[in-house]
Each structure stands twice: as C-alpha cells, then as structure tokens.
Tab-separated table of C-alpha atoms and ligand atoms in Angstrom:
chain	number	residue	atom	x	y	z
A	1	MET	CA	-55.055	24.659	-36.643
A	2	THR	CA	-54.949	27.339	-33.997
A	3	GLU	CA	-53.630	26.838	-30.527
A	4	GLU	CA	-57.158	27.368	-29.121
A	5	GLU	CA	-58.404	24.397	-31.117
A	6	VAL	CA	-56.073	22.039	-29.313
A	7	GLY	CA	-57.893	20.304	-26.510
A	8	ALA	CA	-58.198	21.248	-22.921
A	9	ALA	CA	-56.818	17.869	-21.789
A	10	VAL	CA	-53.353	18.957	-22.959
A	11	PRO	CA	-51.299	20.833	-20.345
A	12	LYS	CA	-51.068	24.514	-21.400
A	13	GLU	CA	-47.301	24.460	-21.929
A	14	GLN	CA	-47.643	21.389	-24.179
A	15	ARG	CA	-50.470	22.673	-26.401
A	16	GLN	CA	-48.215	23.915	-29.132
A	17	GLY	CA	-46.296	20.621	-29.114
A	18	TRP	CA	-49.557	18.701	-29.453
A	19	GLY	CA	-50.670	20.989	-32.317
A	20	GLN	CA	-47.361	20.346	-34.081
A	21	PHE	CA	-47.786	16.600	-33.548
A	22	LEU	CA	-51.275	16.668	-35.110
A	23	LYS	CA	-49.937	18.641	-38.065
A	24	SER	CA	-47.158	16.143	-38.585
A	25	ILE	CA	-49.454	13.089	-38.484
A	26	ALA	CA	-51.860	14.735	-40.927
A	27	THR	CA	-49.147	14.712	-43.580
A	28	PHE	CA	-47.429	11.508	-42.484
A	29	SER	CA	-47.687	8.227	-44.296
A	30	GLY	CA	-46.225	5.039	-42.928
A	31	ASP	CA	-45.652	3.763	-39.495
A	32	LEU	CA	-46.710	5.875	-36.526
A	33	SER	CA	-44.380	4.051	-34.179
A	34	SER	CA	-41.408	5.833	-35.769
A	35	MET	CA	-42.888	9.308	-35.103
A	36	THR	CA	-41.759	11.582	-32.340
A	37	ALA	CA	-44.713	12.294	-30.056
A	38	PRO	CA	-45.069	14.854	-27.244
A	39	SER	CA	-43.831	13.405	-23.968
A	40	PHE	CA	-47.211	13.342	-22.182
A	41	ILE	CA	-48.534	10.855	-24.774
A	42	LEU	CA	-45.661	8.362	-24.333
A	43	SER	CA	-46.332	5.016	-22.732
A	44	PRO	CA	-43.607	3.233	-20.741
A	45	VAL	CA	-44.823	-0.098	-22.166
A	46	SER	CA	-43.496	-1.761	-25.314
A	47	LEU	CA	-45.750	-3.216	-28.022
A	48	THR	CA	-44.260	-6.677	-27.337
A	49	GLU	CA	-46.347	-6.695	-24.129
A	50	TYR	CA	-49.673	-6.262	-25.958
A	51	PRO	CA	-50.213	-9.957	-26.845
A	52	SER	CA	-50.823	-10.552	-23.123
A	53	TYR	CA	-54.222	-8.853	-23.586
A	54	TRP	CA	-55.326	-12.060	-25.354
A	55	CYS	CA	-55.354	-13.999	-22.136
A	56	GLU	CA	-56.356	-11.766	-19.250
A	57	HIS	CA	-59.295	-14.088	-18.632
A	58	PRO	CA	-57.351	-17.377	-18.517
A	59	GLU	CA	-60.418	-19.340	-17.348
A	60	GLU	CA	-62.350	-18.335	-20.481
A	61	PHE	CA	-59.378	-19.359	-22.647
A	62	ALA	CA	-59.108	-22.778	-20.959
A	63	ALA	CA	-62.878	-23.352	-21.003
A	64	ILE	CA	-63.044	-23.408	-24.821
A	65	ALA	CA	-61.963	-27.055	-25.045
A	66	GLN	CA	-64.763	-28.065	-22.686
A	67	GLY	CA	-67.541	-27.072	-25.066
A	68	LYS	CA	-69.544	-30.215	-25.778
A	69	ASP	CA	-70.029	-29.632	-29.508
A	70	GLN	CA	-68.724	-27.325	-32.232
A	71	ILE	CA	-71.519	-24.752	-31.695
A	72	GLU	CA	-70.845	-24.520	-27.983
A	73	ARG	CA	-67.096	-24.284	-28.628
A	74	MET	CA	-67.553	-21.484	-31.197
A	75	THR	CA	-69.771	-19.646	-28.686
A	76	LEU	CA	-67.009	-20.000	-26.069
A	77	VAL	CA	-64.361	-18.812	-28.564
A	78	LEU	CA	-66.449	-15.726	-29.361
A	79	LYS	CA	-67.040	-15.055	-25.657
A	80	TRP	CA	-63.300	-15.273	-24.894
A	81	PHE	CA	-62.540	-13.039	-27.931
A	82	ILE	CA	-65.103	-10.353	-26.953
A	83	GLY	CA	-63.715	-10.578	-23.408
A	84	THR	CA	-60.237	-9.561	-24.652
A	85	LEU	CA	-61.388	-6.342	-26.377
A	86	LYS	CA	-61.713	-4.108	-23.325
A	87	GLY	CA	-58.116	-4.795	-22.293
A	88	GLN	CA	-56.692	-4.653	-25.835
A	89	TYR	CA	-58.267	-1.323	-26.718
A	90	THR	CA	-59.036	0.606	-23.528
A	91	ALA	CA	-56.486	-0.545	-20.925
A	92	ARG	CA	-54.216	2.498	-21.429
A	93	ASN	CA	-57.169	4.859	-20.937
A	94	THR	CA	-57.947	3.140	-17.668
A	95	SER	CA	-54.374	2.977	-16.367
A	96	MET	CA	-52.865	6.136	-17.923
A	97	GLY	CA	-55.833	8.427	-18.648
A	98	SER	CA	-55.769	8.208	-22.456
A	99	GLU	CA	-54.451	6.062	-25.303
A	100	LYS	CA	-50.652	6.375	-25.452
A	101	LYS	CA	-47.875	5.758	-27.938
A	102	PRO	CA	-46.219	2.463	-26.971
A	103	LEU	CA	-42.454	1.939	-27.052
A	104	ASN	CA	-41.345	0.718	-30.461
A	105	PRO	CA	-39.776	-2.722	-29.860
A	106	VAL	CA	-36.282	-3.571	-31.072
A	107	LEU	CA	-35.747	-6.572	-33.334
A	108	GLY	CA	-35.663	-9.766	-31.271
A	109	GLU	CA	-37.206	-8.125	-28.179
A	110	LEU	CA	-38.984	-10.697	-26.025
A	111	PHE	CA	-41.848	-10.569	-23.582
A	112	LEU	CA	-42.282	-13.767	-21.583
A	113	GLY	CA	-44.729	-14.511	-18.831
A	114	LYS	CA	-47.374	-16.836	-17.473
A	115	TRP	CA	-50.731	-17.039	-15.805
A	116	PRO	CA	-50.131	-19.673	-13.118
A	117	GLU	CA	-52.159	-22.831	-12.640
A	118	LYS	CA	-55.213	-22.131	-10.455
A	119	GLY	CA	-57.796	-24.723	-9.537
A	120	SER	CA	-58.284	-26.929	-12.572
A	121	ARG	CA	-57.429	-24.347	-15.221
A	122	GLY	CA	-53.741	-25.257	-15.865
A	123	GLU	CA	-50.810	-22.900	-16.452
A	124	THR	CA	-50.927	-20.589	-19.471
A	125	THR	CA	-47.645	-19.359	-20.951
A	126	LEU	CA	-46.942	-16.414	-23.235
A	127	VAL	CA	-44.018	-15.923	-25.602
A	128	SER	CA	-43.982	-12.701	-27.599
A	129	GLU	CA	-41.134	-11.743	-29.935
A	130	GLN	CA	-40.505	-8.721	-32.143
A	131	VAL	CA	-39.944	-10.479	-35.458
A	132	SER	CA	-39.467	-7.317	-37.546
A	133	HIS	CA	-38.417	-3.808	-36.558
A	134	HIS	CA	-39.297	-1.988	-39.740
A	135	PRO	CA	-42.178	-2.437	-40.295
A	136	PRO	CA	-42.876	-3.397	-36.673
A	137	VAL	CA	-44.297	-6.936	-36.409
A	138	THR	CA	-44.858	-8.830	-33.163
A	139	ALA	CA	-45.426	-12.610	-33.122
A	140	TYR	CA	-46.878	-14.440	-30.120
A	141	HIS	CA	-47.748	-17.881	-28.828
A	142	ILE	CA	-50.026	-18.460	-25.846
A	143	GLU	CA	-50.652	-21.964	-24.574
A	144	ASN	CA	-52.516	-23.825	-21.899
A	145	ALA	CA	-51.277	-27.364	-22.604
A	146	LYS	CA	-53.370	-28.935	-19.829
A	147	ALA	CA	-56.581	-27.421	-21.206
A	148	GLY	CA	-55.609	-28.209	-24.822
A	149	VAL	CA	-55.843	-24.619	-26.112
A	150	SER	CA	-53.199	-22.474	-27.823
A	151	LEU	CA	-53.123	-19.251	-29.812
A	152	GLU	CA	-50.480	-18.239	-32.326
A	153	GLY	CA	-50.460	-15.009	-34.261
A	154	HIS	CA	-48.745	-11.865	-35.408
A	155	ASN	CA	-49.618	-8.240	-35.481
A	156	ALA	CA	-48.626	-5.190	-37.509
A	157	GLN	CA	-50.387	-1.925	-38.292
A	158	LYS	CA	-50.899	0.322	-41.318
A	159	THR	CA	-51.905	3.820	-40.376
A	160	SER	CA	-53.397	6.751	-42.231
A	161	PHE	CA	-54.912	10.060	-41.161
A	162	SER	CA	-58.312	11.251	-42.234
A	163	GLY	CA	-59.767	14.507	-40.952
A	164	ARG	CA	-59.756	14.279	-37.188
A	165	THR	CA	-59.012	10.597	-36.874
A	166	ILE	CA	-56.066	8.226	-37.219
A	167	GLN	CA	-57.166	5.067	-39.000
A	168	VAL	CA	-55.279	1.914	-38.146
A	169	LYS	CA	-55.666	-1.201	-40.248
A	170	GLN	CA	-54.454	-4.234	-38.357
A	171	VAL	CA	-52.333	-6.547	-40.458
A	172	GLY	CA	-51.999	-10.129	-39.272
A	173	HIS	CA	-54.196	-12.843	-37.874
A	174	ALA	CA	-54.275	-15.410	-35.113
A	175	ILE	CA	-54.931	-19.126	-35.183
A	176	LEU	CA	-56.472	-20.773	-32.152
A	177	ARG	CA	-55.922	-24.540	-31.773
A	178	VAL	CA	-58.319	-26.490	-29.609
A	179	LYS	CA	-58.240	-30.142	-28.592
A	180	PRO	CA	-61.869	-30.708	-27.592
A	181	GLN	CA	-62.121	-32.737	-24.396
A	182	GLY	CA	-62.426	-36.431	-25.115
A	183	SER	CA	-61.463	-36.032	-28.780
A	184	SER	CA	-58.123	-36.553	-30.504
A	185	GLU	CA	-59.003	-34.238	-33.414
A	186	GLU	CA	-57.661	-30.709	-33.270
A	187	GLU	CA	-60.037	-27.900	-34.209
A	188	LEU	CA	-58.700	-24.655	-35.681
A	189	TYR	CA	-60.150	-21.167	-35.487
A	190	LEU	CA	-58.859	-18.293	-37.594
A	191	LEU	CA	-59.262	-14.876	-35.988
A	192	THR	CA	-59.030	-11.727	-38.063
A	193	LEU	CA	-58.522	-8.359	-36.371
A	194	PRO	CA	-60.715	-5.241	-36.331
A	195	ASN	CA	-59.755	-1.851	-37.723
A	196	LEU	CA	-59.095	0.930	-35.234
A	197	LEU	CA	-59.985	4.588	-35.231
A	198	ILE	CA	-58.014	6.816	-32.900
A	199	GLU	CA	-60.447	9.548	-31.908
A	200	GLY	CA	-60.274	12.414	-29.435
A	201	LEU	CA	-57.044	13.780	-30.958
A	202	TRP	CA	-58.361	17.316	-31.221
A	203	TYR	CA	-59.107	17.273	-27.509
A	204	GLY	CA	-55.645	15.928	-26.662
A	205	SER	CA	-57.241	12.839	-25.199
A	206	PRO	CA	-56.907	9.999	-27.712
A	207	TYR	CA	-58.970	6.822	-27.390
A	208	VAL	CA	-59.602	3.821	-29.617
A	209	GLU	CA	-62.892	2.996	-31.321
A	210	LEU	CA	-63.282	-0.197	-33.348
A	211	SER	CA	-64.770	-0.220	-36.818
A	212	GLY	CA	-65.656	-2.546	-39.677
A	213	SER	CA	-65.891	-6.278	-39.119
A	214	SER	CA	-63.729	-9.109	-37.925
A	215	TYR	CA	-64.258	-12.846	-38.308
A	216	ILE	CA	-63.702	-16.070	-36.468
A	217	GLN	CA	-63.730	-19.035	-38.813
A	218	SER	CA	-63.654	-22.590	-37.492
A	219	SER	CA	-62.291	-25.598	-39.335
A	220	ALA	CA	-65.641	-27.266	-38.542
A	221	GLY	CA	-67.333	-24.730	-40.864
A	222	LEU	CA	-68.853	-22.200	-38.436
A	223	THR	CA	-68.298	-18.468	-38.819
A	224	ALA	CA	-68.663	-15.746	-36.212
A	225	THR	CA	-68.926	-12.281	-37.727
A	226	VAL	CA	-68.408	-9.302	-35.443
A	227	ASN	CA	-69.508	-5.858	-36.668
A	228	TYR	CA	-68.176	-2.922	-34.675
A	229	ALA	CA	-69.707	0.508	-34.291
A	230	GLY	CA	-69.091	3.697	-32.401
A	231	LYS	CA	-71.565	6.185	-30.994
A	232	GLY	CA	-74.927	6.312	-32.692
A	233	TYR	CA	-74.769	3.393	-35.073
A	234	PHE	CA	-76.495	0.305	-33.618
A	235	SER	CA	-77.319	1.490	-30.162
A	236	GLY	CA	-76.219	5.098	-29.772
A	237	LYS	CA	-73.419	3.874	-27.524
A	238	ALA	CA	-69.667	3.960	-28.081
A	239	HIS	CA	-67.708	0.689	-28.289
A	240	SER	CA	-70.672	-1.351	-29.537
A	241	PHE	CA	-70.776	-4.562	-31.505
A	242	LYS	CA	-73.191	-6.998	-33.031
A	243	ALA	CA	-72.062	-10.570	-33.653
A	244	THR	CA	-73.633	-13.556	-35.328
A	245	ILE	CA	-72.614	-17.170	-35.156
A	246	GLY	CA	-73.706	-19.172	-38.148
A	247	SER	CA	-73.056	-21.664	-40.817
A	248	GLY	CA	-73.405	-20.245	-44.327
A	249	SER	CA	-76.523	-18.049	-44.353
A	250	ASN	CA	-78.008	-19.833	-41.351
A	251	ALA	CA	-77.608	-17.624	-38.230
A	252	LEU	CA	-77.649	-19.662	-35.026
A	253	TYR	CA	-77.111	-16.904	-32.449
A	254	THR	CA	-76.982	-13.121	-32.492
A	255	ILE	CA	-75.246	-11.184	-29.723
A	256	GLU	CA	-75.368	-7.448	-29.227
A	257	GLY	CA	-73.955	-4.965	-26.741
A	258	GLU	CA	-70.857	-3.063	-25.758
A	259	TRP	CA	-67.446	-4.682	-25.680
A	260	VAL	CA	-66.566	-2.439	-22.716
A	261	GLY	CA	-69.819	-3.312	-20.936
A	262	THR	CA	-72.492	-5.955	-21.146
A	263	SER	CA	-73.569	-7.914	-24.189
A	264	LYS	CA	-76.593	-10.197	-24.519
A	265	PHE	CA	-78.035	-12.833	-26.821
A	266	LYS	CA	-80.773	-11.341	-28.993
A	267	GLY	CA	-83.595	-13.782	-29.591
A	268	LYS	CA	-82.417	-17.375	-29.306
A	269	SER	CA	-79.900	-18.222	-26.585
A	270	PRO	CA	-78.255	-21.528	-25.571
A	271	SER	CA	-80.304	-21.760	-22.353
A	272	GLY	CA	-83.532	-20.626	-24.001
A	273	LYS	CA	-83.721	-17.669	-21.545
A	274	LYS	CA	-84.678	-14.231	-22.921
A	275	ASP	CA	-81.917	-11.568	-22.953
A	276	GLU	CA	-79.327	-13.977	-21.569
A	277	VAL	CA	-76.076	-12.168	-20.727
A	278	PHE	CA	-73.251	-13.175	-23.080
A	279	TRP	CA	-70.299	-11.310	-21.538
A	280	ASP	CA	-69.900	-8.807	-18.730
A	281	ALA	CA	-66.750	-6.752	-19.318
A	282	SER	CA	-66.536	-5.758	-15.652
A	283	THR	CA	-65.174	-9.291	-15.025
A	284	PRO	CA	-61.723	-8.544	-13.508
A	285	ARG	CA	-58.750	-8.942	-15.830
A	286	GLU	CA	-55.812	-10.959	-14.573
A	287	GLU	CA	-52.335	-9.635	-15.395
A	288	LEU	CA	-49.723	-12.226	-16.240
A	289	GLU	CA	-46.689	-12.899	-14.041
A	290	VAL	CA	-43.357	-11.692	-15.386
A	291	GLN	CA	-39.853	-12.353	-13.964
A	292	ALA	CA	-38.377	-9.521	-11.894
A	293	ILE	CA	-36.324	-7.229	-14.160
A	294	ASP	CA	-32.990	-8.110	-12.573
A	295	SER	CA	-33.543	-11.817	-13.393
A	296	GLN	CA	-34.566	-11.099	-16.997
A	297	GLY	CA	-32.410	-11.891	-20.038
A	298	PRO	CA	-30.787	-9.094	-22.086
A	299	MET	CA	-33.473	-9.225	-24.809
A	300	GLU	CA	-36.443	-9.129	-22.462
A	301	SER	CA	-38.599	-6.081	-22.956
A	302	ARG	CA	-38.773	-4.618	-19.449
A	303	ASN	CA	-35.002	-5.094	-19.089
A	304	ILE	CA	-34.230	-3.360	-22.411
A	305	TRP	CA	-36.542	-0.412	-21.686
A	306	LYS	CA	-36.104	-0.080	-17.884
A	307	HIS	CA	-34.400	3.371	-17.908
A	308	VAL	CA	-36.700	4.738	-20.623
A	309	ALA	CA	-39.770	3.467	-18.759
A	310	ASP	CA	-38.485	4.884	-15.431
A	311	GLY	CA	-37.889	8.259	-17.131
A	312	ILE	CA	-41.395	8.333	-18.629
A	313	ARG	CA	-43.006	7.270	-15.337
A	314	SER	CA	-41.133	9.845	-13.295
A	315	GLY	CA	-41.471	12.664	-15.854
A	316	ASP	CA	-37.707	12.748	-16.530
A	317	TYR	CA	-38.173	12.815	-20.308
A	318	GLU	CA	-34.602	13.914	-20.937
A	319	ALA	CA	-33.258	10.745	-19.288
A	320	ALA	CA	-35.878	8.678	-21.178
A	321	SER	CA	-34.945	10.193	-24.509
A	322	LYS	CA	-31.200	9.789	-23.848
A	323	ASP	CA	-31.547	6.084	-23.107
A	324	LYS	CA	-33.920	5.584	-26.053
A	325	SER	CA	-31.255	7.078	-28.365
A	326	ARG	CA	-28.614	4.804	-26.842
A	327	ILE	CA	-30.800	1.730	-27.541
A	328	GLU	CA	-31.528	2.867	-31.105
A	329	ASN	CA	-27.840	3.547	-31.846
A	330	GLU	CA	-26.854	0.138	-30.478
A	331	GLN	CA	-29.481	-1.462	-32.682
A	332	ARG	CA	-28.226	0.348	-35.788
A	333	GLN	CA	-24.681	-0.823	-35.013
A	334	LYS	CA	-25.867	-4.394	-34.435
A	335	ARG	CA	-27.584	-4.480	-37.864
A	336	LYS	CA	-24.444	-3.059	-39.521
A	337	ASP	CA	-22.242	-5.664	-37.817
A	338	GLU	CA	-24.623	-8.466	-38.850
A	339	ALA	CA	-24.643	-7.238	-42.453
A	340	ALA	CA	-20.840	-6.977	-42.521
A	341	ALA	CA	-20.454	-10.481	-41.068
A	342	GLY	CA	-23.180	-11.911	-43.346
A	343	THR	CA	-25.032	-13.268	-40.288
A	344	PRO	CA	-28.522	-11.761	-40.313
A	345	HIS	CA	-30.573	-11.737	-37.128
A	346	GLN	CA	-32.205	-15.101	-36.337
A	347	LEU	CA	-35.615	-15.296	-34.706
A	348	GLU	CA	-35.496	-17.062	-31.362
A	349	TYR	CA	-38.965	-18.549	-30.944
A	350	PHE	CA	-40.691	-18.272	-34.326
A	351	VAL	CA	-40.395	-19.287	-37.961
A	352	HIS	CA	-41.741	-17.036	-40.678
A	353	LEU	CA	-44.095	-18.450	-43.327
A	354	ASP	CA	-44.350	-16.547	-46.627
A	355	ASP	CA	-47.715	-18.062	-47.231
A	356	ASP	CA	-49.718	-19.306	-44.245
A	357	LYS	CA	-51.655	-22.250	-45.694
A	358	GLU	CA	-53.830	-22.748	-42.592
A	359	TYR	CA	-54.829	-19.069	-42.840
A	360	ALA	CA	-55.654	-19.449	-46.566
A	361	GLU	CA	-57.794	-22.555	-46.046
A	362	LEU	CA	-59.867	-20.975	-43.280
A	363	ALA	CA	-60.033	-17.504	-44.866
A	364	ALA	CA	-61.561	-19.040	-48.013
A	365	HIS	CA	-64.838	-19.428	-46.026
A	366	PHE	CA	-65.537	-15.692	-45.870
A	367	GLY	CA	-65.103	-12.958	-48.455
A	368	GLY	CA	-63.059	-9.812	-48.560
A	369	LYS	CA	-59.746	-11.135	-47.261
A	370	PRO	CA	-56.562	-11.629	-49.290
A	371	ALA	CA	-56.110	-15.241	-50.357
A	372	ASN	CA	-52.655	-15.449	-48.857
A	373	GLU	CA	-50.930	-13.826	-45.947
A	374	ASP	CA	-47.662	-14.228	-44.039
A	375	GLY	CA	-47.725	-16.220	-40.842
A	376	TYR	CA	-45.497	-17.083	-37.881
A	377	ARG	CA	-45.299	-20.407	-36.067
A	378	ARG	CA	-43.597	-21.258	-32.795
A	379	LYS	CA	-40.411	-23.260	-33.422
A	380	PRO	CA	-40.596	-26.854	-32.205
A	381	ARG	CA	-39.258	-27.121	-28.667
A	382	ALA	CA	-36.318	-29.366	-27.774
B	401	HCR	C1	-51.979	7.965	-29.157
B	401	HCR	C2	-51.470	8.424	-30.440
B	401	HCR	C3	-51.645	9.800	-30.816
B	401	HCR	C4	-50.229	7.795	-31.010
B	401	HCR	C5	-50.583	6.581	-31.815
B	401	HCR	C6	-50.074	5.334	-31.196
B	401	HCR	C7	-50.449	4.085	-31.988
B	401	HCR	C8	-49.148	3.576	-32.648
B	401	HCR	C9	-51.106	3.061	-31.031
B	401	HCR	C10	-52.407	3.615	-30.423
B	401	HCR	C11	-53.335	2.432	-30.197
B	401	HCR	C12	-52.465	1.220	-30.405
B	401	HCR	C13	-53.111	-0.147	-30.618
B	401	HCR	C14	-53.888	-0.566	-29.344
B	401	HCR	O1	-55.053	0.130	-29.157
B	401	HCR	C15	-54.223	-1.998	-29.307
B	401	HCR	C16	-53.668	-2.936	-30.088
B	401	HCR	C17	-54.142	-4.347	-29.967
B	401	HCR	C18	-52.985	-5.325	-29.866
B	401	HCR	O2	-53.461	-6.649	-29.913
B	401	HCR	C19	-52.002	-5.099	-30.996
B	401	HCR	C20	-51.491	-3.674	-31.004
B	401	HCR	C21	-52.626	-2.611	-31.113
B	401	HCR	C22	-53.262	-2.666	-32.490
B	401	HCR	C23	-51.997	-1.208	-30.813
B	401	HCR	C24	-51.001	-0.782	-31.909
B	401	HCR	C25	-50.432	0.608	-31.661
B	401	HCR	C26	-51.542	1.665	-31.567
B	401	HCR	C27	-52.265	1.779	-32.907
C-alpha cells in the first residue's frame, strides 16, 4: 500500500504509522487487543465498560416483565435488544469521531455501576469482570430486581482480516431472565451476538457494520431472528436490519429499518396500525452512574487505567504508554507469583461453566450454533 492510499482522516504525520498498522493487521492472526495501534486510534475506555451498553435504556429493560403474554414479552425483548445496538456499535464514532481500540482489560478488572431508581422503574445494577486476559473474555450481570429482569453473559472476539475489512466473530452469549408480572415462573431468553465488520480502515476512519444473523430464543418457544445488512442490501442504507418474531415457520411480526435510526413493523403490527414505529434510535441513551475514581477499589477499571486514560485524552501518549507498560509488567509478575505459590487467580463475581446447559437447551431451537458453549454465572450473594 502506498502512503497516498492511506485515508485523508489520518493526520499527515501519522499516515505512515497507519499504513504500517494496516499492513500488520493484514498478516496478523489472533487477538487484535494485543496489537500495538497508532496513538490516534486508542480509546481511553476499557472493554470491561462495554457491557453497560446493554442497559442504556433502563426503562425498556424493566418494561419486558410487564408484557401481558409471551408474544408481547418477546416483542419487548427484541425492542430492548435493537435499542442497545446504536450504543454498542456506534458510540465511539459519536463521542470520539471513529471506532477506537479499547484498553485491553487486566485479569480480574471490574466495572461496577448502576442506573438509579426513577419513577417506578427500580434500580438497575451492573457488574462486569474480566474473567480471562488471554484470550480476553468479559463476563457481566445486569439486574433490575424490582422489575424482575436480569441479564448474564460473556463476550470474547475472534478476528481475521479480509481485503479491506477486519472481520470480528463475537464469541459468547447472554441469557435474559424475566419474571413476568403476576407469574412465579421464570422465562429465559438466549441472545446470540452478531458478527462485526470493521470498515473504513483505508480511509483511516474505522466504523462498525453488523453482518449475518443473531437470534433471541425464548424458553416459551418463540424465536426472533435478526438479519443484518450494510449499504445496498435490504434498503440501500448502512446499519440496516430485518427481524422476524415467530414460532417454527409461523412468522408473527416482521420489523425492518436501521438500528441507528427508525425501524417499523412491516405488515401486521400489535396495534393493527400500518407502518407502526418499532424503535426510534434517537431515544436518548442514559449512561450509568459510577463511583468517583478516588473512592474506587484497586481492581476497578477507571482506577487501574486512570493515568493511561488521562494520557490518551490529553495527547500525552508517552505518559500513557509508560503507565500501560507498568500495569502490564505488574500483571506478569502477579501471574508468576500466583504460579509459584500455586494459588491461581480466583474470579470475584462469576463462576465459569465448561458447558452452559441453559445455553444448549435454548440453542437447540435454531440451527447453525455449536451444541455446547462455555458460560459464566454470577456467584450467589451472601
Ligand atoms: C479500530 C481498530 C482499527 C482496532 C480494532 C479494535 C477492536 C478490538 C474493537 C473495534 C470494535 C470493538 C467492538 C465494539 O464495536 C462493540 C462491541 C460490543 C460489546 O458488547 C462487546 C465488545 C465489542 C464486540 C467490541 C470488541 C472490540 C472491537 C472489535
């Protein structure tokens, strides 16, 4: 690749560095988080913070349990899920101008926070823990006990490079538990995760597009299938999707639109109205509340990364890189000490399951997924 081919979005003095970065990812196999990236693409935020994107519309999360029957509840689950996509996959573009490389969490790193009680919605809490460093795996638990809704899951990525695009396969799943209002029976929903394409690399302005399909499978037997497409597939628009809610081959509702914009019911809708709006992604997202850094524990993410994040934010990349090396060296020493003492690291909030039976039972309803997968569950609380 010539220097001229590297995009105009990259500052002139960084173009060669960006070209080198693209060359190195083209021949790289494994985990992108361990790669050195040019400074202007670094994010001051760790991957342990990302699970908070699941609940930036806490009202939608809490409302799920109020659905009067399993069809209405599945429709509410799909609406909440579609409502998370804009934050999950475009928030860095909005806040930092392009997709960025997040900080690679250390083993045992924690991100804790809450969306406070407001009106009748109840408090929602988030616990996120880095349960593996290599490969990086983050486990999370989000709960609104008053509303009777919780989400538990884990997330890892497998990346490969093809032509002009980084392909990211998301490894992991989430299980949503709902106690429908007025019922003592818990309902489960398995959520699988979409594949990502990181586009715009040649222009030095990376962004995420979603591809393939993801599924929501309820224990009551309903399936929501979401098919993702970029520019020119269903509608000619980027960030598009088409979803169906059904039981077996019987489609109850079809929804189409953009996950960054508006989506609508196609044909039949719950109210019977034509072109009823399903979700409007301009609905403001609510950030969670996190303790001030100086009151955080030693393993809390923003405390661990404060100097690195300050360096990245202020453009003092030398200071950022120096503190990042200090953290990495300390981690290496910690692992050596644990190995020598025969006391391996213990997870604080989660237990690891080799074979997640709840996943397997629900995944059996739709094809194309491995029969068994790892899982993480929140440890029982004292
Ligand atoms: C920007 C680039 C050239 C470096 C690559 C960084 C790479 C490791 C980043 C880029 C996008 C990141 C995704 C992000 O879009 C959203 C999510 C959803 C969240 O629920 C779980 C994490 C995940 C998949 C991020 C993982 C790290 C990615 C792939």
